[in-house]
Amino acid sequence: MTRPAPAHAGTPAKEKRRRPRLASAPTPYLRLLTATQFAFNTGFYAVLPYLATHLGSGLGMAGWLIGLVLGLRTFSQQGLFVVGGALTDRYGPRPVVLAGCALRIAGFGWLAFAGSTATVIAAVLLIGFAAALFSPAVESEAAREAVRHERDTGAPRAHVLALFSAAGQAGAFIGPLLGSLLLLLGGGFRAACLAGAAVFVGVLAGHARLMPRADPVRDRAAHPVRNRAADPVREREQDDAQAPDAITRTAQPGRSPWRAVFTNRAFLLLCLAYSSYLVAYNQLYLSLPVEVERATGSGAALGWLFALSSLLVVVAQLPLTRWSAHRIAPRTALVTGLVIVAAGFAAVPLTPAGPGGLLPGTALVVLLTLGQMLLVPAARGLVPDLVEDRQLGLATGALSSVSGIAVLAGSAATGALLDAPAPVRWTVLAAVPLAGAALAFTLPAGRGGKERGTRAVAG
């Protein structure tokens, strides 16, 4: 009779048996975080794809003003992630998530009845700030869980982050369809806003009941999982500190976490590269609606293109990430993803209109989504390699905040491009992610599938 291998045995066969099981059976806390991301995006995307059309056709705003409003929304969300991240590090995720849900309900309710430029901007800022609270809390917790899985099992953290991303995209798939259904039934933009608010009422109630009152991060700090063999440098530093995981508290005593994050050259380069992606992604809400209306005479097909994007992620995110995590380094995935995004913009003026005139817009959506599936898990997976664990919430927020500032700076300009000739507009938009790819190429390679026993160190 064959005896089971001892617990400390690390044979390749055992590793192969454990990895798929843990990848498909996340911890209860990770399941809660994943469901949270799904619900957030369902409510959010029931409204956002139709905002630009509402501002233009419903309220009569000029193109540059629509771009500015959308940029303000992105800035109030992404630009203020650093606030939500810092609050999460200070108070834990539960109060930050609950406060964000309450503000999102108020913002959607206000936007449903806003009729002037000032009230629309105020409602949009409130909606964005709500996400600036709860999203960094959820994303930084997901990143910590991904690192913990990697240390426990050897499975790349990108697997966990891809599952998290796929759940968010499943919500982004259902949200636009919900919004389209309400529009087709004659409810209009107001009904979509109220439906989004109703989703967040359910999210708030569910998380008030289910989200742990204790901070799992603080609990793990008290009883950390050690991975001495994977990181001998950290092992020596931990031994010197006479406490597990002490590097996060003793590496640079007295140094401000804000200063440590914002003087980290490698992390700032990652922020700039990621910013180019977010500027490009924001065109789904600005340039894509204009392209769809130009091609078809209405925005009715917009929800289906958003649904196509989300369906691609739901179907392909996990297999693509599983492939890339074992074969290419995170930096390579980031650079490749940005190049694919650039190809999406370049394809629009080169693709024949085809049936219904939707082929150029479809090409943009498909290529941008493929690039996103490669680069987003890679970028998020690089963050824990570049900063200390106790700065992870702040760094997660800062990654989005720098991107939000870039989107705010570029939104009015890209809105003005709506009146430019199509070749000029799409060429300029393609140049943005290409510049980001050039920056990403200077980053540390990160922990890929071929080098899980090493750790990228920020300079």
mmCIF file with all atom_site columns, N, CA and C in Angstrom, residues 21 25 27 46-47 88 108 122 136 155 165 171 184 198 222 276 299 320-321 331 362 369 380 389 419 441 458:
data_model
loop_
_atom_site.group_PDB
_atom_site.id
_atom_site.type_symbol
_atom_site.label_atom_id
_atom_site.label_alt_id
_atom_site.label_comp_id
_atom_site.label_asym_id
_atom_site.label_entity_id
_atom_site.label_seq_id
_atom_site.pdbx_PDB_ins_code
_atom_site.Cartn_x
_atom_site.Cartn_y
_atom_site.Cartn_z
_atom_site.occupancy
_atom_site.B_iso_or_equiv
_atom_site.pdbx_formal_charge
_atom_site.auth_seq_id
_atom_site.auth_comp_id
_atom_site.auth_asym_id
_atom_site.auth_atom_id
_atom_site.pdbx_PDB_model_num
ATOM 1  N N  . ARG A 1 21  ? -6.170  22.393 -7.909  1.00 0.00 ? 21  ARG A N  1
ATOM 2  C CA . ARG A 1 21  ? -7.214  22.375 -6.908  1.00 0.00 ? 21  ARG A CA 1
ATOM 3  C C  . ARG A 1 21  ? -7.327  23.724 -6.219  1.00 0.00 ? 21  ARG A C  1
ATOM 4  N N  . ALA A 1 25  ? -10.356 26.483 -6.214  1.00 0.00 ? 25  ALA A N  1
ATOM 5  C CA . ALA A 1 25  ? -11.055 26.512 -4.938  1.00 0.00 ? 25  ALA A CA 1
ATOM 6  C C  . ALA A 1 25  ? -10.458 27.600 -4.057  1.00 0.00 ? 25  ALA A C  1
ATOM 7  N N  . THR A 1 27  ? -10.079 30.685 -1.256  1.00 0.00 ? 27  THR A N  1
ATOM 8  C CA . THR A 1 27  ? -10.515 30.784 0.124   1.00 0.00 ? 27  THR A CA 1
ATOM 9  C C  . THR A 1 27  ? -11.864 31.484 0.203   1.00 0.00 ? 27  THR A C  1
ATOM 10 N N  . ALA A 1 46  ? -24.353 49.213 -15.749 1.00 0.00 ? 46  ALA A N  1
ATOM 11 C CA . ALA A 1 46  ? -25.735 49.443 -16.148 1.00 0.00 ? 46  ALA A CA 1
ATOM 12 C C  . ALA A 1 46  ? -25.959 50.906 -16.528 1.00 0.00 ? 46  ALA A C  1
ATOM 13 N N  . VAL A 1 47  ? -25.018 51.779 -16.116 1.00 0.00 ? 47  VAL A N  1
ATOM 14 C CA . VAL A 1 47  ? -25.181 53.224 -16.314 1.00 0.00 ? 47  VAL A CA 1
ATOM 15 C C  . VAL A 1 47  ? -24.113 53.814 -17.222 1.00 0.00 ? 47  VAL A C  1
ATOM 16 N N  . THR A 1 88  ? -7.777  52.345 3.695   1.00 0.00 ? 88  THR A N  1
ATOM 17 C CA . THR A 1 88  ? -7.827  50.894 3.885   1.00 0.00 ? 88  THR A CA 1
ATOM 18 C C  . THR A 1 88  ? -6.651  50.418 4.725   1.00 0.00 ? 88  THR A C  1
ATOM 19 N N  . PHE A 1 108 ? -25.749 57.722 -7.814  1.00 0.00 ? 108 PHE A N  1
ATOM 20 C CA . PHE A 1 108 ? -26.623 57.267 -8.894  1.00 0.00 ? 108 PHE A CA 1
ATOM 21 C C  . PHE A 1 108 ? -28.010 57.880 -8.766  1.00 0.00 ? 108 PHE A C  1
ATOM 22 N N  . ALA A 1 122 ? -21.476 67.283 -10.286 1.00 0.00 ? 122 ALA A N  1
ATOM 23 C CA . ALA A 1 122 ? -21.447 66.944 -8.864  1.00 0.00 ? 122 ALA A CA 1
ATOM 24 C C  . ALA A 1 122 ? -21.808 65.476 -8.645  1.00 0.00 ? 122 ALA A C  1
ATOM 25 N N  . PRO A 1 136 ? -10.061 50.369 -4.119  1.00 0.00 ? 136 PRO A N  1
ATOM 26 C CA . PRO A 1 136 ? -8.727  50.039 -3.598  1.00 0.00 ? 136 PRO A CA 1
ATOM 27 C C  . PRO A 1 136 ? -8.775  49.046 -2.451  1.00 0.00 ? 136 PRO A C  1
ATOM 28 N N  . ALA A 1 155 ? 1.534   28.460 -6.988  1.00 0.00 ? 155 ALA A N  1
ATOM 29 C CA . ALA A 1 155 ? 0.736   28.870 -8.147  1.00 0.00 ? 155 ALA A CA 1
ATOM 30 C C  . ALA A 1 155 ? 0.922   30.364 -8.379  1.00 0.00 ? 155 ALA A C  1
ATOM 31 N N  . SER A 1 165 ? -10.429 39.388 -11.938 1.00 0.00 ? 165 SER A N  1
ATOM 32 C CA . SER A 1 165 ? -10.723 40.202 -13.112 1.00 0.00 ? 165 SER A CA 1
ATOM 33 C C  . SER A 1 165 ? -11.871 39.617 -13.917 1.00 0.00 ? 165 SER A C  1
ATOM 34 N N  . GLY A 1 171 ? -19.596 40.912 -14.412 1.00 0.00 ? 171 GLY A N  1
ATOM 35 C CA . GLY A 1 171 ? -20.496 42.000 -14.044 1.00 0.00 ? 171 GLY A CA 1
ATOM 36 C C  . GLY A 1 171 ? -20.587 43.048 -15.128 1.00 0.00 ? 171 GLY A C  1
ATOM 37 N N  . LEU A 1 184 ? -34.495 49.925 -23.947 1.00 0.00 ? 184 LEU A N  1
ATOM 38 C CA . LEU A 1 184 ? -35.420 49.380 -24.932 1.00 0.00 ? 184 LEU A CA 1
ATOM 39 C C  . LEU A 1 184 ? -36.849 49.351 -24.410 1.00 0.00 ? 184 LEU A C  1
ATOM 40 N N  . ALA A 1 198 ? -30.078 50.477 -7.173  1.00 0.00 ? 198 ALA A N  1
ATOM 41 C CA . ALA A 1 198 ? -30.694 49.324 -6.514  1.00 0.00 ? 198 ALA A CA 1
ATOM 42 C C  . ALA A 1 198 ? -29.688 48.182 -6.340  1.00 0.00 ? 198 ALA A C  1
ATOM 43 N N  . ALA A 1 222 ? -0.211  38.970 12.220  1.00 0.00 ? 222 ALA A N  1
ATOM 44 C CA . ALA A 1 222 ? 0.072   38.365 13.513  1.00 0.00 ? 222 ALA A CA 1
ATOM 45 C C  . ALA A 1 222 ? 0.500   36.904 13.378  1.00 0.00 ? 222 ALA A C  1
ATOM 46 N N  . SER A 1 276 ? -1.220  54.982 -19.525 1.00 0.00 ? 276 SER A N  1
ATOM 47 C CA . SER A 1 276 ? -1.472  54.971 -20.968 1.00 0.00 ? 276 SER A CA 1
ATOM 48 C C  . SER A 1 276 ? -2.589  53.992 -21.309 1.00 0.00 ? 276 SER A C  1
ATOM 49 N N  . GLY A 1 299 ? -27.065 54.792 -30.818 1.00 0.00 ? 299 GLY A N  1
ATOM 50 C CA . GLY A 1 299 ? -26.167 54.122 -29.874 1.00 0.00 ? 299 GLY A CA 1
ATOM 51 C C  . GLY A 1 299 ? -26.711 52.804 -29.372 1.00 0.00 ? 299 GLY A C  1
ATOM 52 N N  . LEU A 1 320 ? -6.011  32.521 -20.848 1.00 0.00 ? 320 LEU A N  1
ATOM 53 C CA . LEU A 1 320 ? -4.930  33.374 -21.334 1.00 0.00 ? 320 LEU A CA 1
ATOM 54 C C  . LEU A 1 320 ? -3.933  33.674 -20.224 1.00 0.00 ? 320 LEU A C  1
ATOM 55 N N  . THR A 1 321 ? -4.444  33.962 -19.030 1.00 0.00 ? 321 THR A N  1
ATOM 56 C CA . THR A 1 321 ? -3.548  34.264 -17.913 1.00 0.00 ? 321 THR A CA 1
ATOM 57 C C  . THR A 1 321 ? -2.772  33.033 -17.489 1.00 0.00 ? 321 THR A C  1
ATOM 58 N N  . ARG A 1 331 ? 6.435   41.684 -17.086 1.00 0.00 ? 331 ARG A N  1
ATOM 59 C CA . ARG A 1 331 ? 6.781   42.843 -17.913 1.00 0.00 ? 331 ARG A CA 1
ATOM 60 C C  . ARG A 1 331 ? 6.469   42.583 -19.380 1.00 0.00 ? 331 ARG A C  1
ATOM 61 N N  . THR A 1 362 ? -16.061 46.997 -33.623 1.00 0.00 ? 362 THR A N  1
ATOM 62 C CA . THR A 1 362 ? -15.858 45.651 -33.088 1.00 0.00 ? 362 THR A CA 1
ATOM 63 C C  . THR A 1 362 ? -14.373 45.307 -33.018 1.00 0.00 ? 362 THR A C  1
ATOM 64 N N  . THR A 1 369 ? -9.741  44.645 -25.648 1.00 0.00 ? 369 THR A N  1
ATOM 65 C CA . THR A 1 369 ? -10.035 43.670 -24.601 1.00 0.00 ? 369 THR A CA 1
ATOM 66 C C  . THR A 1 369 ? -8.932  42.626 -24.480 1.00 0.00 ? 369 THR A C  1
ATOM 67 N N  . ARG A 1 380 ? -1.049  44.507 -11.997 1.00 0.00 ? 380 ARG A N  1
ATOM 68 C CA . ARG A 1 380 ? -1.416  44.328 -10.586 1.00 0.00 ? 380 ARG A CA 1
ATOM 69 C C  . ARG A 1 380 ? -0.485  43.345 -9.891  1.00 0.00 ? 380 ARG A C  1
ATOM 70 N N  . ASP A 1 389 ? 4.769   45.261 1.856   1.00 0.00 ? 389 ASP A N  1
ATOM 71 C CA . ASP A 1 389 ? 3.409   44.783 2.057   1.00 0.00 ? 389 ASP A CA 1
ATOM 72 C C  . ASP A 1 389 ? 2.534   45.812 2.771   1.00 0.00 ? 389 ASP A C  1
ATOM 73 N N  . ASP A 1 419 ? -13.751 65.886 -33.357 1.00 0.00 ? 419 ASP A N  1
ATOM 74 C CA . ASP A 1 419 ? -14.025 66.670 -34.562 1.00 0.00 ? 419 ASP A CA 1
ATOM 75 C C  . ASP A 1 419 ? -12.889 66.599 -35.579 1.00 0.00 ? 419 ASP A C  1
ATOM 76 N N  . PHE A 1 441 ? 8.764   48.641 -20.857 1.00 0.00 ? 441 PHE A N  1
ATOM 77 C CA . PHE A 1 441 ? 9.918   47.828 -21.223 1.00 0.00 ? 441 PHE A CA 1
ATOM 78 C C  . PHE A 1 441 ? 11.105  48.073 -20.296 1.00 0.00 ? 441 PHE A C  1
ATOM 79 N N  . ALA A 1 458 ? 12.672  46.457 -6.628  1.00 0.00 ? 458 ALA A N  1
ATOM 80 C CA . ALA A 1 458 ? 12.595  47.794 -7.182  1.00 0.00 ? 458 ALA A CA 1
ATOM 81 C C  . ALA A 1 458 ? 13.880  48.528 -6.938  1.00 0.00 ? 458 ALA A C  1
#
